[in-house]
């Protein structure tokens, strides 16, 4: 099963890699009710690119249980100039492994990596011969500017938030400022995802139809076991109305009945959180079974 923007070729393909060490028979035999979350970061990147005139496609190889060969077949339909991959630290070997495979097949394409692990390990990762660019920190504006700069042939050193190399010399551009108003970011590109493949955690009974929502970005606490504070420094919140509008679309248009707030600490601001939860009740969205992350000290 494939999910495309259209029958025409696309400029950029964003990929969530599958587990390279568990392909073939193992992947195909995984139970359908195993918890599988959508790649929300890629969906946000896609919607931002689409808003700015860049044609894009998402391949969620993890959810679709695609092998590298099947991913290559998908990509050959479009021959994209830009190929983006991301993943957490426990997925980095899959990200790098697939990047190496794809670079051999698509020599003219730019391989662009992003995500939390890349933000911390960009100086190491960029030295891999099959990696062209690392996008650090918040990706929407940086990824768009990188593509626009490459298309125009402009100076890459002006693009904040990227690490790249020219003739084996590594360049680390200055960090990009965080997006101040998160309401300005369009909702994720849900139509580019295999929505029927996602299911929730044990808390939500791994129920379907399932989707995750990101209402905030960051956490102000500096826990020793967590890297978030080093990445985000503080927390930024979308307006309650903006979040409720998104949940309303998921409920009414896409039939979502199981929801996970993927925020690191959704309930940091009690007044904001209570307004959100009461708003769900007022809008008739309280039939959704949902979960979120909390912290004992702020409850």
Short mmCIF file of C-alpha atoms in Angstrom, two decimals:
data_model
loop_
_atom_site.label_atom_id
_atom_site.label_comp_id
_atom_site.label_asym_id
_atom_site.label_seq_id
_atom_site.Cartn_x
_atom_site.Cartn_y
_atom_site.Cartn_z
CA UNK A 1 0.00 0.00 0.00
CA UNK A 2 1.40 3.41 -0.95
CA UNK A 3 0.41 6.92 0.02
CA UNK A 4 1.21 9.77 -2.38
CA UNK A 5 0.55 13.46 -2.83
CA UNK A 6 -0.41 12.88 -6.47
CA UNK A 7 0.55 10.84 -9.52
CA UNK A 8 3.21 13.38 -10.47
CA UNK A 9 6.79 13.39 -9.25
CA UNK A 10 7.60 15.16 -6.01
CA UNK A 11 10.63 17.25 -5.08
CA UNK A 12 11.09 15.98 -1.53
CA UNK A 13 10.46 12.61 0.10
CA UNK A 14 10.52 12.29 3.90
CA UNK A 15 11.19 8.82 5.31
CA UNK A 16 10.69 7.13 8.67
CA UNK A 17 13.01 4.11 8.35
CA UNK A 18 11.98 0.59 9.31
CA UNK A 19 14.13 -1.56 11.57
CA UNK A 20 16.90 -2.85 9.32
CA UNK A 21 17.67 -5.70 11.70
CA UNK A 22 14.06 -6.87 11.75
CA UNK A 23 13.01 -6.78 8.11
CA UNK A 24 11.45 -9.50 5.99
CA UNK A 25 9.67 -12.28 7.91
CA UNK A 26 9.87 -10.70 11.36
CA UNK A 27 8.33 -7.40 10.26
CA UNK A 28 5.64 -9.05 8.20
CA UNK A 29 4.54 -11.18 11.15
CA UNK A 30 4.22 -8.40 13.74
CA UNK A 31 0.71 -8.33 15.24
CA UNK A 32 -1.56 -5.63 13.89
CA UNK A 33 -2.29 -4.30 17.39
CA UNK A 34 1.31 -3.46 18.20
CA UNK A 35 1.65 0.19 19.22
CA UNK A 36 2.69 2.29 16.21
CA UNK A 37 2.79 6.07 16.44
CA UNK A 38 2.81 8.46 13.47
CA UNK A 39 6.03 10.35 12.57
CA UNK A 40 4.60 13.67 13.67
CA UNK A 41 7.86 15.54 13.01
CA UNK A 42 7.84 14.50 9.36
CA UNK A 43 4.15 15.37 9.06
CA UNK A 44 4.88 18.88 10.36
CA UNK A 45 7.80 19.26 7.94
CA UNK A 46 5.60 18.11 5.07
CA UNK A 47 2.79 20.55 5.84
CA UNK A 48 5.25 23.44 6.13
CA UNK A 49 6.87 22.53 2.80
CA UNK A 50 3.49 22.18 1.09
CA UNK A 51 2.40 25.57 2.43
CA UNK A 52 5.47 27.06 0.77
CA UNK A 53 5.08 25.41 -2.61
CA UNK A 54 7.37 22.38 -2.24
CA UNK A 55 5.83 19.10 -3.39
CA UNK A 56 6.40 16.37 -0.81
CA UNK A 57 5.66 12.75 0.01
CA UNK A 58 6.04 10.77 3.23
CA UNK A 59 7.11 7.13 3.36
CA UNK A 60 6.47 5.70 6.81
CA UNK A 61 8.47 2.53 6.26
CA UNK A 62 8.20 1.63 9.94
CA UNK A 63 4.40 1.57 9.93
CA UNK A 64 4.18 -0.03 6.49
CA UNK A 65 6.93 -2.57 7.30
CA UNK A 66 8.83 -1.77 4.13
CA UNK A 67 12.23 -3.24 3.33
CA UNK A 68 14.97 -1.02 1.84
CA UNK A 69 14.25 -2.56 -1.57
CA UNK A 70 10.60 -1.57 -1.32
CA UNK A 71 11.56 1.96 -0.28
CA UNK A 72 13.87 2.24 -3.28
CA UNK A 73 11.03 1.13 -5.57
CA UNK A 74 8.82 3.86 -4.08
CA UNK A 75 11.52 6.50 -4.55
CA UNK A 76 12.19 5.55 -8.16
CA UNK A 77 8.63 6.57 -9.00
CA UNK A 78 9.50 10.15 -8.06
CA UNK A 79 13.32 10.47 -8.23
CA UNK A 80 13.23 13.24 -5.59
CA UNK A 81 16.05 15.74 -5.40
CA UNK A 82 15.72 15.92 -1.60
CA UNK A 83 15.45 12.90 0.70
CA UNK A 84 14.93 13.57 4.41
CA UNK A 85 15.19 11.02 7.23
CA UNK A 86 14.82 11.32 10.98
CA UNK A 87 14.72 9.19 14.07
CA UNK A 88 15.49 9.04 17.76
CA UNK A 89 18.78 7.76 19.17
CA UNK A 90 17.49 4.19 19.30
CA UNK A 91 16.77 4.44 15.56
CA UNK A 92 19.99 6.09 14.43
CA UNK A 93 21.57 2.90 13.07
CA UNK A 94 18.49 2.39 10.92
CA UNK A 95 18.62 6.03 9.74
CA UNK A 96 22.30 5.83 8.84
CA UNK A 97 21.99 2.36 7.34
CA UNK A 98 19.14 3.38 5.05
CA UNK A 99 20.92 6.64 4.14
CA UNK A 100 23.93 4.65 2.96
CA UNK A 101 21.73 2.38 0.85
CA UNK A 102 19.80 5.27 -0.69
CA UNK A 103 22.89 7.32 -1.53
CA UNK A 104 24.18 4.46 -3.69
CA UNK A 105 20.90 4.36 -5.60
CA UNK A 106 20.25 8.11 -5.85
CA UNK A 107 23.60 9.79 -6.35
CA UNK A 108 22.04 13.06 -7.52
CA UNK A 109 19.74 13.37 -4.49
CA UNK A 110 20.62 15.24 -1.31
CA UNK A 111 20.43 13.10 1.84
CA UNK A 112 19.26 15.30 4.73
CA UNK A 113 19.06 14.04 8.31
CA UNK A 114 17.27 15.60 11.26
CA UNK A 115 15.85 14.86 14.68
CA UNK A 116 17.06 15.03 18.32
CA UNK A 117 19.99 12.63 17.87
CA UNK A 118 21.24 14.52 14.83
CA UNK A 119 21.00 17.81 16.71
CA UNK A 120 23.49 16.53 19.28
CA UNK A 121 25.70 14.35 17.07
CA UNK A 122 25.75 16.42 13.85
CA UNK A 123 29.54 16.90 13.84
CA UNK A 124 30.03 13.14 13.86
CA UNK A 125 27.21 12.22 11.50
CA UNK A 126 28.10 14.76 8.79
CA UNK A 127 31.42 13.00 8.26
CA UNK A 128 29.63 9.99 6.84
CA UNK A 129 30.13 10.11 3.03
CA UNK A 130 26.46 9.37 2.36
CA UNK A 131 25.12 12.29 4.48
CA UNK A 132 24.91 15.69 2.78
CA UNK A 133 23.21 17.84 5.43
CA UNK A 134 22.23 17.75 9.08
CA UNK A 135 19.30 19.88 10.22
CA UNK A 136 19.62 20.85 13.88
CA UNK A 137 16.90 21.85 16.32
CA UNK A 138 13.46 22.90 15.13
CA UNK A 139 13.22 21.78 11.54
CA UNK A 140 10.38 23.50 9.70
CA UNK A 141 11.96 26.81 8.70
CA UNK A 142 15.49 25.40 8.42
CA UNK A 143 14.46 22.54 6.13
CA UNK A 144 12.49 24.87 3.87
CA UNK A 145 15.32 27.42 3.63
CA UNK A 146 17.82 24.65 2.88
CA UNK A 147 15.74 23.37 -0.03
CA UNK A 148 15.12 26.88 -1.36
CA UNK A 149 18.83 27.72 -1.12
CA UNK A 150 19.87 24.55 -2.95
CA UNK A 151 17.31 25.15 -5.69
CA UNK A 152 18.53 28.71 -6.22
CA UNK A 153 22.22 27.83 -5.88
CA UNK A 154 22.65 30.44 -3.13
CA UNK A 155 25.16 30.54 -0.29
CA UNK A 156 24.58 27.65 2.13
CA UNK A 157 26.50 29.45 4.85
CA UNK A 158 23.54 31.79 5.26
CA UNK A 159 21.13 29.01 6.28
CA UNK A 160 20.92 28.89 10.07
CA UNK A 161 20.63 25.54 11.81
CA UNK A 162 22.44 23.30 9.32
CA UNK A 163 25.72 21.40 9.34
CA UNK A 164 27.22 20.44 6.00
CA UNK A 165 30.48 19.80 4.20
CA UNK A 166 32.14 21.13 1.04
CA UNK A 167 35.14 19.18 -0.25
CA UNK A 168 35.42 17.38 3.10
CA UNK A 169 35.47 20.63 5.07
CA UNK A 170 32.69 20.72 7.67
CA UNK A 171 30.67 23.89 8.24
CA UNK A 172 28.48 24.37 11.33
CA UNK A 173 26.19 27.33 10.76
CA UNK A 174 24.79 29.32 13.72
CA UNK A 175 21.75 27.91 15.51
CA UNK A 176 18.31 29.03 14.39
CA UNK A 177 16.03 30.88 16.76
CA UNK A 178 12.96 29.00 17.96
CA UNK A 179 9.60 29.69 16.35
CA UNK A 180 7.88 32.12 18.74
CA UNK A 181 4.27 31.61 17.68
CA UNK A 182 3.58 27.89 17.24
CA UNK A 183 0.07 28.67 15.97
CA UNK A 184 1.68 29.85 12.73
CA UNK A 185 2.78 26.30 11.88
CA UNK A 186 0.13 24.49 9.80
CA UNK A 187 -1.38 21.29 11.14
CA UNK A 188 0.47 18.08 10.25
CA UNK A 189 -0.02 16.63 6.75
CA UNK A 190 -2.21 13.74 7.90
CA UNK A 191 -3.28 12.89 4.33
CA UNK A 192 0.28 11.81 3.53
CA UNK A 193 0.33 9.22 6.32
CA UNK A 194 -1.00 5.63 6.35
CA UNK A 195 -3.56 6.50 9.03
CA UNK A 196 -4.97 2.98 9.23
CA UNK A 197 -1.61 1.65 10.46
CA UNK A 198 -1.37 3.61 13.72
CA UNK A 199 -2.46 2.44 17.16
CA UNK A 200 -2.03 3.77 20.68
CA UNK A 201 -0.25 2.70 23.85
CA UNK A 202 -1.42 0.23 26.45
CA UNK A 203 -3.09 3.16 28.25
CA UNK A 204 -5.41 3.73 25.30
CA UNK A 205 -5.88 0.02 24.70
CA UNK A 206 -3.79 0.29 21.53
CA UNK A 207 -7.03 1.41 19.99
CA UNK A 208 -7.74 2.66 16.47
CA UNK A 209 -8.25 5.09 14.75
CA UNK A 210 -5.32 6.67 16.59
CA UNK A 211 -3.30 9.87 16.24
CA UNK A 212 -0.87 11.91 18.31
CA UNK A 213 -0.96 15.67 18.89
CA UNK A 214 1.86 18.01 19.91
CA UNK A 215 0.40 20.95 21.82
CA UNK A 216 3.68 22.23 23.29
CA UNK A 217 7.37 22.05 22.55
CA UNK A 218 10.01 21.62 25.22
CA UNK A 219 10.33 21.27 28.98
CA UNK A 220 12.06 23.61 31.46
CA UNK A 221 13.28 20.88 33.84
CA UNK A 222 16.88 19.71 33.63
CA UNK A 223 16.56 16.04 34.56
CA UNK A 224 19.86 14.16 34.42
CA UNK A 225 18.37 11.29 32.44
CA UNK A 226 16.83 13.49 29.76
CA UNK A 227 18.30 15.55 26.91
CA UNK A 228 15.27 17.76 26.27
CA UNK A 229 16.44 20.75 28.29
CA UNK A 230 19.66 20.90 26.28
CA UNK A 231 17.63 20.89 23.07
CA UNK A 232 14.70 23.18 23.90
CA UNK A 233 15.74 25.12 27.06
CA UNK A 234 12.14 25.99 27.97
CA UNK A 235 8.56 25.27 26.90
CA UNK A 236 6.44 27.02 24.28
CA UNK A 237 2.70 26.39 24.04
CA UNK A 238 0.21 26.68 21.23
CA UNK A 239 -3.02 28.51 22.01
CA UNK A 240 -5.76 26.32 23.46
CA UNK A 241 -8.07 27.25 20.58
CA UNK A 242 -5.48 26.15 18.03
CA UNK A 243 -5.04 22.77 19.71
CA UNK A 244 -8.80 22.26 20.02
CA UNK A 245 -9.25 23.09 16.33
CA UNK A 246 -6.73 20.38 15.45
CA UNK A 247 -8.37 17.77 17.68
CA UNK A 248 -11.75 18.73 16.21
CA UNK A 249 -10.53 18.03 12.68
CA UNK A 250 -9.02 14.71 13.74
CA UNK A 251 -12.28 13.72 15.44
CA UNK A 252 -14.77 14.92 12.85
CA UNK A 253 -12.91 14.48 9.55
CA UNK A 254 -10.61 11.54 10.24
CA UNK A 255 -12.69 9.69 12.82
CA UNK A 256 -9.92 9.62 15.43
CA UNK A 257 -11.13 8.11 18.72
CA UNK A 258 -7.79 7.41 20.44
CA UNK A 259 -5.33 10.23 21.03
CA UNK A 260 -1.91 10.68 22.63
CA UNK A 261 -0.51 14.07 23.50
CA UNK A 262 3.13 13.47 22.63
CA UNK A 263 4.25 16.54 24.60
CA UNK A 264 7.11 16.09 27.03
CA UNK A 265 5.10 17.79 29.80
CA UNK A 266 1.60 18.76 28.71
CA UNK A 267 0.41 19.83 32.17
CA UNK A 268 3.26 22.21 33.06
CA UNK A 269 0.86 25.16 33.14
CA UNK A 270 -2.20 24.03 35.12
CA UNK A 271 -4.51 26.83 33.96
CA UNK A 272 -3.66 26.25 30.29
CA UNK A 273 -4.11 22.47 30.65
CA UNK A 274 -7.46 22.75 32.46
CA UNK A 275 -8.70 25.15 29.78
CA UNK A 276 -7.68 22.61 27.13
CA UNK A 277 -9.41 19.67 28.81
CA UNK A 278 -12.57 21.65 29.55
CA UNK A 279 -12.53 22.83 25.94
CA UNK A 280 -12.54 19.23 24.75
CA UNK A 281 -15.67 18.61 26.81
CA UNK A 282 -17.41 21.76 25.54
CA UNK A 283 -16.67 20.84 21.92
CA UNK A 284 -17.93 17.28 22.35
CA UNK A 285 -14.45 15.81 21.99
CA UNK A 286 -14.51 14.04 25.34
CA UNK A 287 -15.51 10.77 23.65
CA UNK A 288 -11.88 10.48 22.61
CA UNK A 289 -9.80 8.23 24.85
CA UNK A 290 -6.53 10.06 25.44
CA UNK A 291 -3.26 10.02 27.35
CA UNK A 292 -0.44 12.46 28.12
CA UNK A 293 2.84 12.79 30.01
CA UNK A 294 2.85 14.51 33.40
CA UNK A 295 5.11 15.19 36.36
CA UNK A 296 4.21 14.61 39.99
CA UNK A 297 5.60 17.97 41.15
CA UNK A 298 3.31 20.04 38.91
CA UNK A 299 0.07 18.05 39.10
#
